[in-house]
């Protein structure tokens, strides 16, 4: 059980500088970063037809580096990005994406995979990095969070005993104070994993746009077939496939359509 009343709030009391002022957003970003960011966000479209030419390798690697800077719950980074470069596998994945031209004509293909099944291995690796392999042990709320709270939230078992334990714990605690409502079941963990993978996917597509190239996220796929093609373990799940390249003019099938701002953004 946690040893601090609320490890999440207690961690906010530390006074630590983890980045310089130049690295963090500041008022100068409005002049230096915002114009390019606006171009990338507004220019990113789902392009359905590419010219088939791969991106320069250094550009693609840089975009993938940006992708893994995406936010990640508890910093567990429970996802993988499969950059498919083998020409035979590129051909094999097309029918698994139902022959969609956004994959068939792409110069590069990235498969975004949820790996929530790897949470325990990632936790161990993360703690090793944070402690410099045990030389700087975690203390206080941070130790409590990673040693007690994260395993309590993430651990599952074949018979669902941990699910029942979590459900009871959340219910009892929720009667007297604000309490998370999950994750409880395997379904909750699946949602968690796909959220982490989707955050990385969005970073990737925005970076691709900022580098002057285009992308197409594709969710209508044979995810099990793709998992088999990539040799994924049974618990790994494909979130989506992203076609990447230089888009052709005919690759935009329609003008951009979005609902009115007030339909999606609620001010209360």
PDB file of C-alpha atoms in Angstrom:
ATOM      1  CA  UNK A   1       0.000   0.000   0.000  1.00  0.00           C
ATOM      2  CA  UNK A   2       1.137   3.604  -0.575  1.00  0.00           C
ATOM      3  CA  UNK A   3       3.119   5.063   2.291  1.00  0.00           C
ATOM      4  CA  UNK A   4       2.248   8.723   1.593  1.00  0.00           C
ATOM      5  CA  UNK A   5      -1.300  10.163   1.742  1.00  0.00           C
ATOM      6  CA  UNK A   6      -1.213  11.347  -1.873  1.00  0.00           C
ATOM      7  CA  UNK A   7       1.999  10.701  -3.759  1.00  0.00           C
ATOM      8  CA  UNK A   8       0.719  12.546  -6.825  1.00  0.00           C
ATOM      9  CA  UNK A   9       0.218  15.840  -5.008  1.00  0.00           C
ATOM     10  CA  UNK A  10       3.323  15.431  -2.833  1.00  0.00           C
ATOM     11  CA  UNK A  11       5.540  15.124  -5.925  1.00  0.00           C
ATOM     12  CA  UNK A  12       4.493  18.639  -6.910  1.00  0.00           C
ATOM     13  CA  UNK A  13       6.302  20.092  -3.890  1.00  0.00           C
ATOM     14  CA  UNK A  14       9.798  19.318  -5.133  1.00  0.00           C
ATOM     15  CA  UNK A  15      11.948  22.219  -6.282  1.00  0.00           C
ATOM     16  CA  UNK A  16      14.015  20.757  -9.077  1.00  0.00           C
ATOM     17  CA  UNK A  17      15.227  22.277 -12.342  1.00  0.00           C
ATOM     18  CA  UNK A  18      15.131  19.595 -15.009  1.00  0.00           C
ATOM     19  CA  UNK A  19      15.450  21.871 -18.057  1.00  0.00           C
ATOM     20  CA  UNK A  20      16.910  25.287 -18.828  1.00  0.00           C
ATOM     21  CA  UNK A  21      14.664  28.260 -19.533  1.00  0.00           C
ATOM     22  CA  UNK A  22      15.692  28.093 -23.195  1.00  0.00           C
ATOM     23  CA  UNK A  23      14.389  24.526 -23.448  1.00  0.00           C
ATOM     24  CA  UNK A  24      11.000  25.248 -21.890  1.00  0.00           C
ATOM     25  CA  UNK A  25       8.161  27.212 -23.496  1.00  0.00           C
ATOM     26  CA  UNK A  26       8.534  30.930 -22.822  1.00  0.00           C
ATOM     27  CA  UNK A  27       7.167  34.167 -24.347  1.00  0.00           C
ATOM     28  CA  UNK A  28       9.838  34.134 -27.077  1.00  0.00           C
ATOM     29  CA  UNK A  29       8.227  31.012 -28.530  1.00  0.00           C
ATOM     30  CA  UNK A  30       5.388  33.194 -29.881  1.00  0.00           C
ATOM     31  CA  UNK A  31       7.844  34.684 -32.343  1.00  0.00           C
ATOM     32  CA  UNK A  32      10.231  31.781 -32.866  1.00  0.00           C
ATOM     33  CA  UNK A  33       8.085  28.643 -32.675  1.00  0.00           C
ATOM     34  CA  UNK A  34       4.421  29.527 -33.091  1.00  0.00           C
ATOM     35  CA  UNK A  35       4.436  30.462 -36.819  1.00  0.00           C
ATOM     36  CA  UNK A  36       6.047  27.167 -37.814  1.00  0.00           C
ATOM     37  CA  UNK A  37       3.883  25.194 -35.409  1.00  0.00           C
ATOM     38  CA  UNK A  38       0.737  26.759 -36.865  1.00  0.00           C
ATOM     39  CA  UNK A  39       1.895  25.816 -40.361  1.00  0.00           C
ATOM     40  CA  UNK A  40       2.540  22.225 -39.284  1.00  0.00           C
ATOM     41  CA  UNK A  41      -0.804  21.834 -37.483  1.00  0.00           C
ATOM     42  CA  UNK A  42      -2.865  23.517 -40.196  1.00  0.00           C
ATOM     43  CA  UNK A  43      -0.934  21.869 -43.031  1.00  0.00           C
ATOM     44  CA  UNK A  44      -1.194  18.330 -41.690  1.00  0.00           C
ATOM     45  CA  UNK A  45      -3.839  16.502 -43.685  1.00  0.00           C
ATOM     46  CA  UNK A  46      -4.611  12.837 -44.294  1.00  0.00           C
ATOM     47  CA  UNK A  47      -3.057  12.346 -47.737  1.00  0.00           C
ATOM     48  CA  UNK A  48      -4.389   9.277 -49.528  1.00  0.00           C
ATOM     49  CA  UNK A  49      -1.951   9.131 -52.466  1.00  0.00           C
ATOM     50  CA  UNK A  50       1.839   9.546 -52.277  1.00  0.00           C
ATOM     51  CA  UNK A  51       4.586   9.492 -54.887  1.00  0.00           C
ATOM     52  CA  UNK A  52       6.063   6.291 -53.408  1.00  0.00           C
ATOM     53  CA  UNK A  53       9.472   7.787 -52.635  1.00  0.00           C
ATOM     54  CA  UNK A  54      10.803   7.184 -49.086  1.00  0.00           C
ATOM     55  CA  UNK A  55      11.801  10.139 -46.967  1.00  0.00           C
ATOM     56  CA  UNK A  56      15.539  10.784 -46.566  1.00  0.00           C
ATOM     57  CA  UNK A  57      16.673   8.455 -43.809  1.00  0.00           C
ATOM     58  CA  UNK A  58      17.937  11.254 -41.570  1.00  0.00           C
ATOM     59  CA  UNK A  59      14.580  13.058 -41.836  1.00  0.00           C
ATOM     60  CA  UNK A  60      12.599   9.948 -40.970  1.00  0.00           C
ATOM     61  CA  UNK A  61      14.815   9.206 -37.990  1.00  0.00           C
ATOM     62  CA  UNK A  62      14.432  12.778 -36.772  1.00  0.00           C
ATOM     63  CA  UNK A  63      10.639  12.519 -37.008  1.00  0.00           C
ATOM     64  CA  UNK A  64      10.692   9.281 -35.024  1.00  0.00           C
ATOM     65  CA  UNK A  65      12.853  10.935 -32.369  1.00  0.00           C
ATOM     66  CA  UNK A  66      10.214  13.653 -32.085  1.00  0.00           C
ATOM     67  CA  UNK A  67       7.518  10.986 -31.807  1.00  0.00           C
ATOM     68  CA  UNK A  68       9.031   9.417 -28.711  1.00  0.00           C
ATOM     69  CA  UNK A  69       9.050  12.803 -26.951  1.00  0.00           C
ATOM     70  CA  UNK A  70       5.274  12.472 -26.658  1.00  0.00           C
ATOM     71  CA  UNK A  71       3.795  12.624 -23.152  1.00  0.00           C
ATOM     72  CA  UNK A  72       3.416   9.256 -21.492  1.00  0.00           C
ATOM     73  CA  UNK A  73       1.416   8.318 -18.396  1.00  0.00           C
ATOM     74  CA  UNK A  74       3.827   7.546 -15.533  1.00  0.00           C
ATOM     75  CA  UNK A  75       6.497   7.804 -18.257  1.00  0.00           C
ATOM     76  CA  UNK A  76       6.127   4.072 -18.895  1.00  0.00           C
ATOM     77  CA  UNK A  77       6.212   4.624 -22.694  1.00  0.00           C
ATOM     78  CA  UNK A  78       4.131   1.534 -23.386  1.00  0.00           C
ATOM     79  CA  UNK A  79       4.239   1.617 -27.193  1.00  0.00           C
ATOM     80  CA  UNK A  80       6.477   0.723 -30.124  1.00  0.00           C
ATOM     81  CA  UNK A  81       6.856   2.292 -33.563  1.00  0.00           C
ATOM     82  CA  UNK A  82       7.647  -0.167 -36.344  1.00  0.00           C
ATOM     83  CA  UNK A  83       9.272   1.637 -39.269  1.00  0.00           C
ATOM     84  CA  UNK A  84       8.794  -0.844 -42.089  1.00  0.00           C
ATOM     85  CA  UNK A  85      11.714  -0.562 -44.500  1.00  0.00           C
ATOM     86  CA  UNK A  86      11.807  -4.082 -45.939  1.00  0.00           C
ATOM     87  CA  UNK A  87      10.229  -3.949 -49.393  1.00  0.00           C
ATOM     88  CA  UNK A  88       8.668  -7.390 -49.122  1.00  0.00           C
ATOM     89  CA  UNK A  89       6.985  -6.520 -45.814  1.00  0.00           C
ATOM     90  CA  UNK A  90       5.757  -3.270 -47.368  1.00  0.00           C
ATOM     91  CA  UNK A  91       4.011  -5.306 -50.050  1.00  0.00           C
ATOM     92  CA  UNK A  92       2.630  -7.770 -47.518  1.00  0.00           C
ATOM     93  CA  UNK A  93       1.114  -5.079 -45.317  1.00  0.00           C
ATOM     94  CA  UNK A  94      -0.912  -3.476 -48.140  1.00  0.00           C
ATOM     95  CA  UNK A  95      -3.657  -6.143 -48.259  1.00  0.00           C
ATOM     96  CA  UNK A  96      -3.718  -6.132 -44.445  1.00  0.00           C
ATOM     97  CA  UNK A  97      -4.622  -2.434 -44.753  1.00  0.00           C
ATOM     98  CA  UNK A  98      -7.396  -3.421 -47.197  1.00  0.00           C
ATOM     99  CA  UNK A  99      -5.427  -2.122 -50.177  1.00  0.00           C
ATOM    100  CA  UNK A 100      -5.829   1.495 -49.127  1.00  0.00           C
ATOM    101  CA  UNK A 101      -3.731   3.801 -51.339  1.00  0.00           C
ATOM    102  CA  UNK A 102      -2.480   5.716 -48.303  1.00  0.00           C
ATOM    103  CA  UNK A 103      -0.370   2.632 -47.570  1.00  0.00           C
ATOM    104  CA  UNK A 104       0.093   1.210 -51.063  1.00  0.00           C
ATOM    105  CA  UNK A 105       1.640   4.432 -52.417  1.00  0.00           C
ATOM    106  CA  UNK A 106       3.489   5.510 -49.256  1.00  0.00           C
ATOM    107  CA  UNK A 107       7.244   5.909 -49.347  1.00  0.00           C
ATOM    108  CA  UNK A 108       7.505   4.896 -45.699  1.00  0.00           C
ATOM    109  CA  UNK A 109       5.152   2.989 -43.403  1.00  0.00           C
ATOM    110  CA  UNK A 110       5.043   3.156 -39.614  1.00  0.00           C
ATOM    111  CA  UNK A 111       2.972   0.753 -37.542  1.00  0.00           C
ATOM    112  CA  UNK A 112       2.044   2.154 -34.124  1.00  0.00           C
ATOM    113  CA  UNK A 113       1.717  -0.577 -31.508  1.00  0.00           C
ATOM    114  CA  UNK A 114       0.374  -0.521 -27.953  1.00  0.00           C
ATOM    115  CA  UNK A 115       2.654  -2.461 -25.633  1.00  0.00           C
ATOM    116  CA  UNK A 116       0.885  -2.100 -22.310  1.00  0.00           C
ATOM    117  CA  UNK A 117       1.891  -5.724 -21.735  1.00  0.00           C
ATOM    118  CA  UNK A 118       5.452  -4.434 -21.305  1.00  0.00           C
ATOM    119  CA  UNK A 119       4.626  -2.101 -18.412  1.00  0.00           C
ATOM    120  CA  UNK A 120       6.565  -4.116 -15.822  1.00  0.00           C
ATOM    121  CA  UNK A 121       9.740  -4.330 -17.908  1.00  0.00           C
ATOM    122  CA  UNK A 122       9.440  -0.636 -18.762  1.00  0.00           C
ATOM    123  CA  UNK A 123       8.975   0.261 -15.092  1.00  0.00           C
ATOM    124  CA  UNK A 124      12.130  -1.613 -14.157  1.00  0.00           C
ATOM    125  CA  UNK A 125      14.075   0.064 -16.970  1.00  0.00           C
ATOM    126  CA  UNK A 126      12.705   3.492 -16.076  1.00  0.00           C
ATOM    127  CA  UNK A 127      13.629   3.150 -12.405  1.00  0.00           C
ATOM    128  CA  UNK A 128      17.093   1.993 -13.443  1.00  0.00           C
ATOM    129  CA  UNK A 129      17.549   5.166 -15.510  1.00  0.00           C
ATOM    130  CA  UNK A 130      16.122   7.418 -12.787  1.00  0.00           C
ATOM    131  CA  UNK A 131      18.376   5.924 -10.110  1.00  0.00           C
ATOM    132  CA  UNK A 132      21.471   5.459 -12.277  1.00  0.00           C
ATOM    133  CA  UNK A 133      21.173   1.700 -11.716  1.00  0.00           C
ATOM    134  CA  UNK A 134      20.516   2.080  -8.015  1.00  0.00           C
ATOM    135  CA  UNK A 135      23.248   4.592  -7.245  1.00  0.00           C
ATOM    136  CA  UNK A 136      20.705   7.351  -6.526  1.00  0.00           C
ATOM    137  CA  UNK A 137      17.750   5.537  -4.880  1.00  0.00           C
ATOM    138  CA  UNK A 138      14.272   6.999  -5.202  1.00  0.00           C
ATOM    139  CA  UNK A 139      12.891   8.563  -2.038  1.00  0.00           C
ATOM    140  CA  UNK A 140       9.624   9.754  -0.550  1.00  0.00           C
ATOM    141  CA  UNK A 141       6.581  10.187  -2.807  1.00  0.00           C
ATOM    142  CA  UNK A 142       8.493   9.250  -5.966  1.00  0.00           C
ATOM    143  CA  UNK A 143       9.578   5.942  -4.435  1.00  0.00           C
ATOM    144  CA  UNK A 144       6.026   5.373  -3.228  1.00  0.00           C
ATOM    145  CA  UNK A 145       4.601   6.132  -6.649  1.00  0.00           C
ATOM    146  CA  UNK A 146       6.835   3.814  -8.640  1.00  0.00           C
ATOM    147  CA  UNK A 147       7.182   1.068  -6.048  1.00  0.00           C
ATOM    148  CA  UNK A 148       3.561   0.884  -4.893  1.00  0.00           C
ATOM    149  CA  UNK A 149       1.045   2.913  -6.861  1.00  0.00           C
ATOM    150  CA  UNK A 150       2.077   2.058 -10.419  1.00  0.00           C
ATOM    151  CA  UNK A 151       2.175  -1.714  -9.790  1.00  0.00           C
ATOM    152  CA  UNK A 152      -1.154  -1.498  -7.968  1.00  0.00           C
ATOM    153  CA  UNK A 153      -2.734   0.207 -10.987  1.00  0.00           C
ATOM    154  CA  UNK A 154      -1.119  -1.885 -13.705  1.00  0.00           C
ATOM    155  CA  UNK A 155      -0.781  -5.432 -12.369  1.00  0.00           C
ATOM    156  CA  UNK A 156      -3.176  -8.017 -13.800  1.00  0.00           C
ATOM    157  CA  UNK A 157      -3.529 -11.762 -13.354  1.00  0.00           C
ATOM    158  CA  UNK A 158      -5.210 -14.587 -15.197  1.00  0.00           C
ATOM    159  CA  UNK A 159      -8.092 -14.907 -12.731  1.00  0.00           C
ATOM    160  CA  UNK A 160      -8.784 -11.203 -12.272  1.00  0.00           C
ATOM    161  CA  UNK A 161      -7.978 -11.001  -8.549  1.00  0.00           C
ATOM    162  CA  UNK A 162      -6.100  -7.735  -9.018  1.00  0.00           C
ATOM    163  CA  UNK A 163      -9.083  -6.318 -10.914  1.00  0.00           C
ATOM    164  CA  UNK A 164     -11.372  -7.078  -7.966  1.00  0.00           C
ATOM    165  CA  UNK A 165      -8.837  -5.639  -5.528  1.00  0.00           C
ATOM    166  CA  UNK A 166      -8.624  -2.394  -7.511  1.00  0.00           C
ATOM    167  CA  UNK A 167     -12.396  -2.105  -7.860  1.00  0.00           C
ATOM    168  CA  UNK A 168     -12.876  -2.492  -4.100  1.00  0.00           C
ATOM    169  CA  UNK A 169     -10.052  -0.091  -3.299  1.00  0.00           C
ATOM    170  CA  UNK A 170     -11.404   2.617  -5.618  1.00  0.00           C
ATOM    171  CA  UNK A 171     -14.951   2.162  -4.266  1.00  0.00           C
ATOM    172  CA  UNK A 172     -13.930   2.350  -0.601  1.00  0.00           C
ATOM    173  CA  UNK A 173     -11.623   5.320  -1.082  1.00  0.00           C
ATOM    174  CA  UNK A 174     -14.104   7.075  -3.374  1.00  0.00           C
ATOM    175  CA  UNK A 175     -16.714   7.235  -0.619  1.00  0.00           C
ATOM    176  CA  UNK A 176     -14.685   9.828   1.288  1.00  0.00           C
ATOM    177  CA  UNK A 177     -12.382  11.567  -1.228  1.00  0.00           C
ATOM    178  CA  UNK A 178     -11.705  12.112  -4.942  1.00  0.00           C
ATOM    179  CA  UNK A 179     -10.401   8.840  -6.344  1.00  0.00           C
ATOM    180  CA  UNK A 180      -9.379   7.496  -9.758  1.00  0.00           C
ATOM    181  CA  UNK A 181     -11.997   5.184 -11.231  1.00  0.00           C
ATOM    182  CA  UNK A 182      -9.531   3.047 -13.112  1.00  0.00           C
ATOM    183  CA  UNK A 183      -7.816   1.253 -14.597  1.00  0.00           C
ATOM    184  CA  UNK A 184      -9.675  -1.773 -13.255  1.00  0.00           C
ATOM    185  CA  UNK A 185     -10.120  -4.332 -16.032  1.00  0.00           C
ATOM    186  CA  UNK A 186      -8.055  -5.533 -18.962  1.00  0.00           C
ATOM    187  CA  UNK A 187     -10.246  -3.316 -21.154  1.00  0.00           C
ATOM    188  CA  UNK A 188      -9.117  -0.271 -19.164  1.00  0.00           C
ATOM    189  CA  UNK A 189      -5.475  -1.189 -19.675  1.00  0.00           C
ATOM    190  CA  UNK A 190      -6.082  -1.625 -23.397  1.00  0.00           C
ATOM    191  CA  UNK A 191      -7.508   1.893 -23.583  1.00  0.00           C
ATOM    192  CA  UNK A 192      -4.528   3.161 -21.600  1.00  0.00           C
ATOM    193  CA  UNK A 193      -2.099   1.546 -24.037  1.00  0.00           C
ATOM    194  CA  UNK A 194      -3.803   2.880 -27.167  1.00  0.00           C
ATOM    195  CA  UNK A 195      -3.867   6.398 -25.672  1.00  0.00           C
ATOM    196  CA  UNK A 196      -0.096   6.277 -25.118  1.00  0.00           C
ATOM    197  CA  UNK A 197       0.473   4.979 -28.652  1.00  0.00           C
ATOM    198  CA  UNK A 198      -1.834   7.620 -30.159  1.00  0.00           C
ATOM    199  CA  UNK A 199       0.025  10.449 -28.437  1.00  0.00           C
ATOM    200  CA  UNK A 200       3.261   9.266 -30.052  1.00  0.00           C
ATOM    201  CA  UNK A 201       1.488   8.920 -33.414  1.00  0.00           C
ATOM    202  CA  UNK A 202       0.293  12.540 -33.316  1.00  0.00           C
ATOM    203  CA  UNK A 203       3.790  13.769 -32.459  1.00  0.00           C
ATOM    204  CA  UNK A 204       5.108  11.777 -35.405  1.00  0.00           C
ATOM    205  CA  UNK A 205       2.604  13.193 -37.893  1.00  0.00           C
ATOM    206  CA  UNK A 206       3.167  16.780 -36.763  1.00  0.00           C
ATOM    207  CA  UNK A 207       6.936  16.326 -37.053  1.00  0.00           C
ATOM    208  CA  UNK A 208       6.506  14.863 -40.538  1.00  0.00           C
ATOM    209  CA  UNK A 209       4.486  17.951 -41.522  1.00  0.00           C
ATOM    210  CA  UNK A 210       7.080  20.286 -39.982  1.00  0.00           C
ATOM    211  CA  UNK A 211       9.768  18.562 -42.071  1.00  0.00           C
ATOM    212  CA  UNK A 212       7.772  19.315 -45.218  1.00  0.00           C
ATOM    213  CA  UNK A 213       6.268  15.873 -45.836  1.00  0.00           C
ATOM    214  CA  UNK A 214       2.834  14.328 -45.411  1.00  0.00           C
ATOM    215  CA  UNK A 215       1.134  11.402 -43.708  1.00  0.00           C
ATOM    216  CA  UNK A 216      -2.050   9.375 -43.550  1.00  0.00           C
ATOM    217  CA  UNK A 217      -3.229   7.660 -40.340  1.00  0.00           C
ATOM    218  CA  UNK A 218      -5.146   4.484 -41.103  1.00  0.00           C
ATOM    219  CA  UNK A 219      -7.294   2.620 -38.613  1.00  0.00           C
ATOM    220  CA  UNK A 220      -9.230   0.352 -40.987  1.00  0.00           C
ATOM    221  CA  UNK A 221      -6.763  -2.523 -40.823  1.00  0.00           C
ATOM    222  CA  UNK A 222      -6.421  -6.226 -40.107  1.00  0.00           C
ATOM    223  CA  UNK A 223      -4.629  -5.599 -36.815  1.00  0.00           C
ATOM    224  CA  UNK A 224      -4.184  -9.297 -36.018  1.00  0.00           C
ATOM    225  CA  UNK A 225      -2.726  -9.978 -39.438  1.00  0.00           C
ATOM    226  CA  UNK A 226      -0.311  -7.073 -39.048  1.00  0.00           C
ATOM    227  CA  UNK A 227       0.654  -8.352 -35.623  1.00  0.00           C
ATOM    228  CA  UNK A 228       1.472 -11.723 -37.161  1.00  0.00           C
ATOM    229  CA  UNK A 229       3.470 -10.066 -39.955  1.00  0.00           C
ATOM    230  CA  UNK A 230       5.539  -8.140 -37.412  1.00  0.00           C
ATOM    231  CA  UNK A 231       5.913 -11.111 -35.069  1.00  0.00           C
ATOM    232  CA  UNK A 232       4.193  -9.339 -32.196  1.00  0.00           C
ATOM    233  CA  UNK A 233       3.322 -11.242 -29.013  1.00  0.00           C
ATOM    234  CA  UNK A 234      -0.394 -11.953 -28.442  1.00  0.00           C
ATOM    235  CA  UNK A 235      -0.900  -9.149 -25.899  1.00  0.00           C
ATOM    236  CA  UNK A 236       0.577  -6.442 -28.154  1.00  0.00           C
ATOM    237  CA  UNK A 237      -2.045  -4.541 -30.157  1.00  0.00           C
ATOM    238  CA  UNK A 238      -1.723  -2.490 -33.322  1.00  0.00           C
ATOM    239  CA  UNK A 239      -3.205   0.984 -32.812  1.00  0.00           C
ATOM    240  CA  UNK A 240      -2.921   2.279 -36.366  1.00  0.00           C
ATOM    241  CA  UNK A 241      -0.761   2.381 -39.478  1.00  0.00           C
ATOM    242  CA  UNK A 242       0.720   5.627 -40.796  1.00  0.00           C
ATOM    243  CA  UNK A 243       1.620   6.106 -44.455  1.00  0.00           C
ATOM    244  CA  UNK A 244       4.371   8.682 -44.969  1.00  0.00           C
ATOM    245  CA  UNK A 245       5.818  10.473 -47.971  1.00  0.00           C
ATOM    246  CA  UNK A 246       5.371  13.279 -50.459  1.00  0.00           C
ATOM    247  CA  UNK A 247       1.696  13.642 -51.193  1.00  0.00           C
ATOM    248  CA  UNK A 248       0.326  13.932 -54.716  1.00  0.00           C
ATOM    249  CA  UNK A 249      -2.175  16.726 -55.531  1.00  0.00           C
ATOM    250  CA  UNK A 250      -4.912  14.138 -56.076  1.00  0.00           C
ATOM    251  CA  UNK A 251      -4.161  12.695 -52.633  1.00  0.00           C
ATOM    252  CA  UNK A 252      -6.505  15.185 -50.983  1.00  0.00           C
ATOM    253  CA  UNK A 253      -9.973  13.803 -51.563  1.00  0.00           C
ATOM    254  CA  UNK A 254     -11.935  16.751 -50.180  1.00  0.00           C
ATOM    255  CA  UNK A 255     -11.597  20.144 -48.526  1.00  0.00           C
ATOM    256  CA  UNK A 256     -10.928  20.097 -44.812  1.00  0.00           C
ATOM    257  CA  UNK A 257     -14.194  19.784 -42.902  1.00  0.00           C
ATOM    258  CA  UNK A 258     -14.441  20.467 -39.195  1.00  0.00           C
ATOM    259  CA  UNK A 259     -17.425  21.042 -36.928  1.00  0.00           C
ATOM    260  CA  UNK A 260     -17.900  24.550 -35.535  1.00  0.00           C
ATOM    261  CA  UNK A 261     -15.606  25.474 -32.645  1.00  0.00           C
ATOM    262  CA  UNK A 262     -18.551  25.711 -30.250  1.00  0.00           C
ATOM    263  CA  UNK A 263     -19.653  22.150 -31.049  1.00  0.00           C
ATOM    264  CA  UNK A 264     -16.390  20.700 -29.746  1.00  0.00           C
ATOM    265  CA  UNK A 265     -15.051  23.226 -27.225  1.00  0.00           C
ATOM    266  CA  UNK A 266     -17.171  23.850 -24.138  1.00  0.00           C
ATOM    267  CA  UNK A 267     -16.511  26.820 -21.862  1.00  0.00           C
ATOM    268  CA  UNK A 268     -17.907  26.412 -18.369  1.00  0.00           C
TER     269      UNK A 268
END
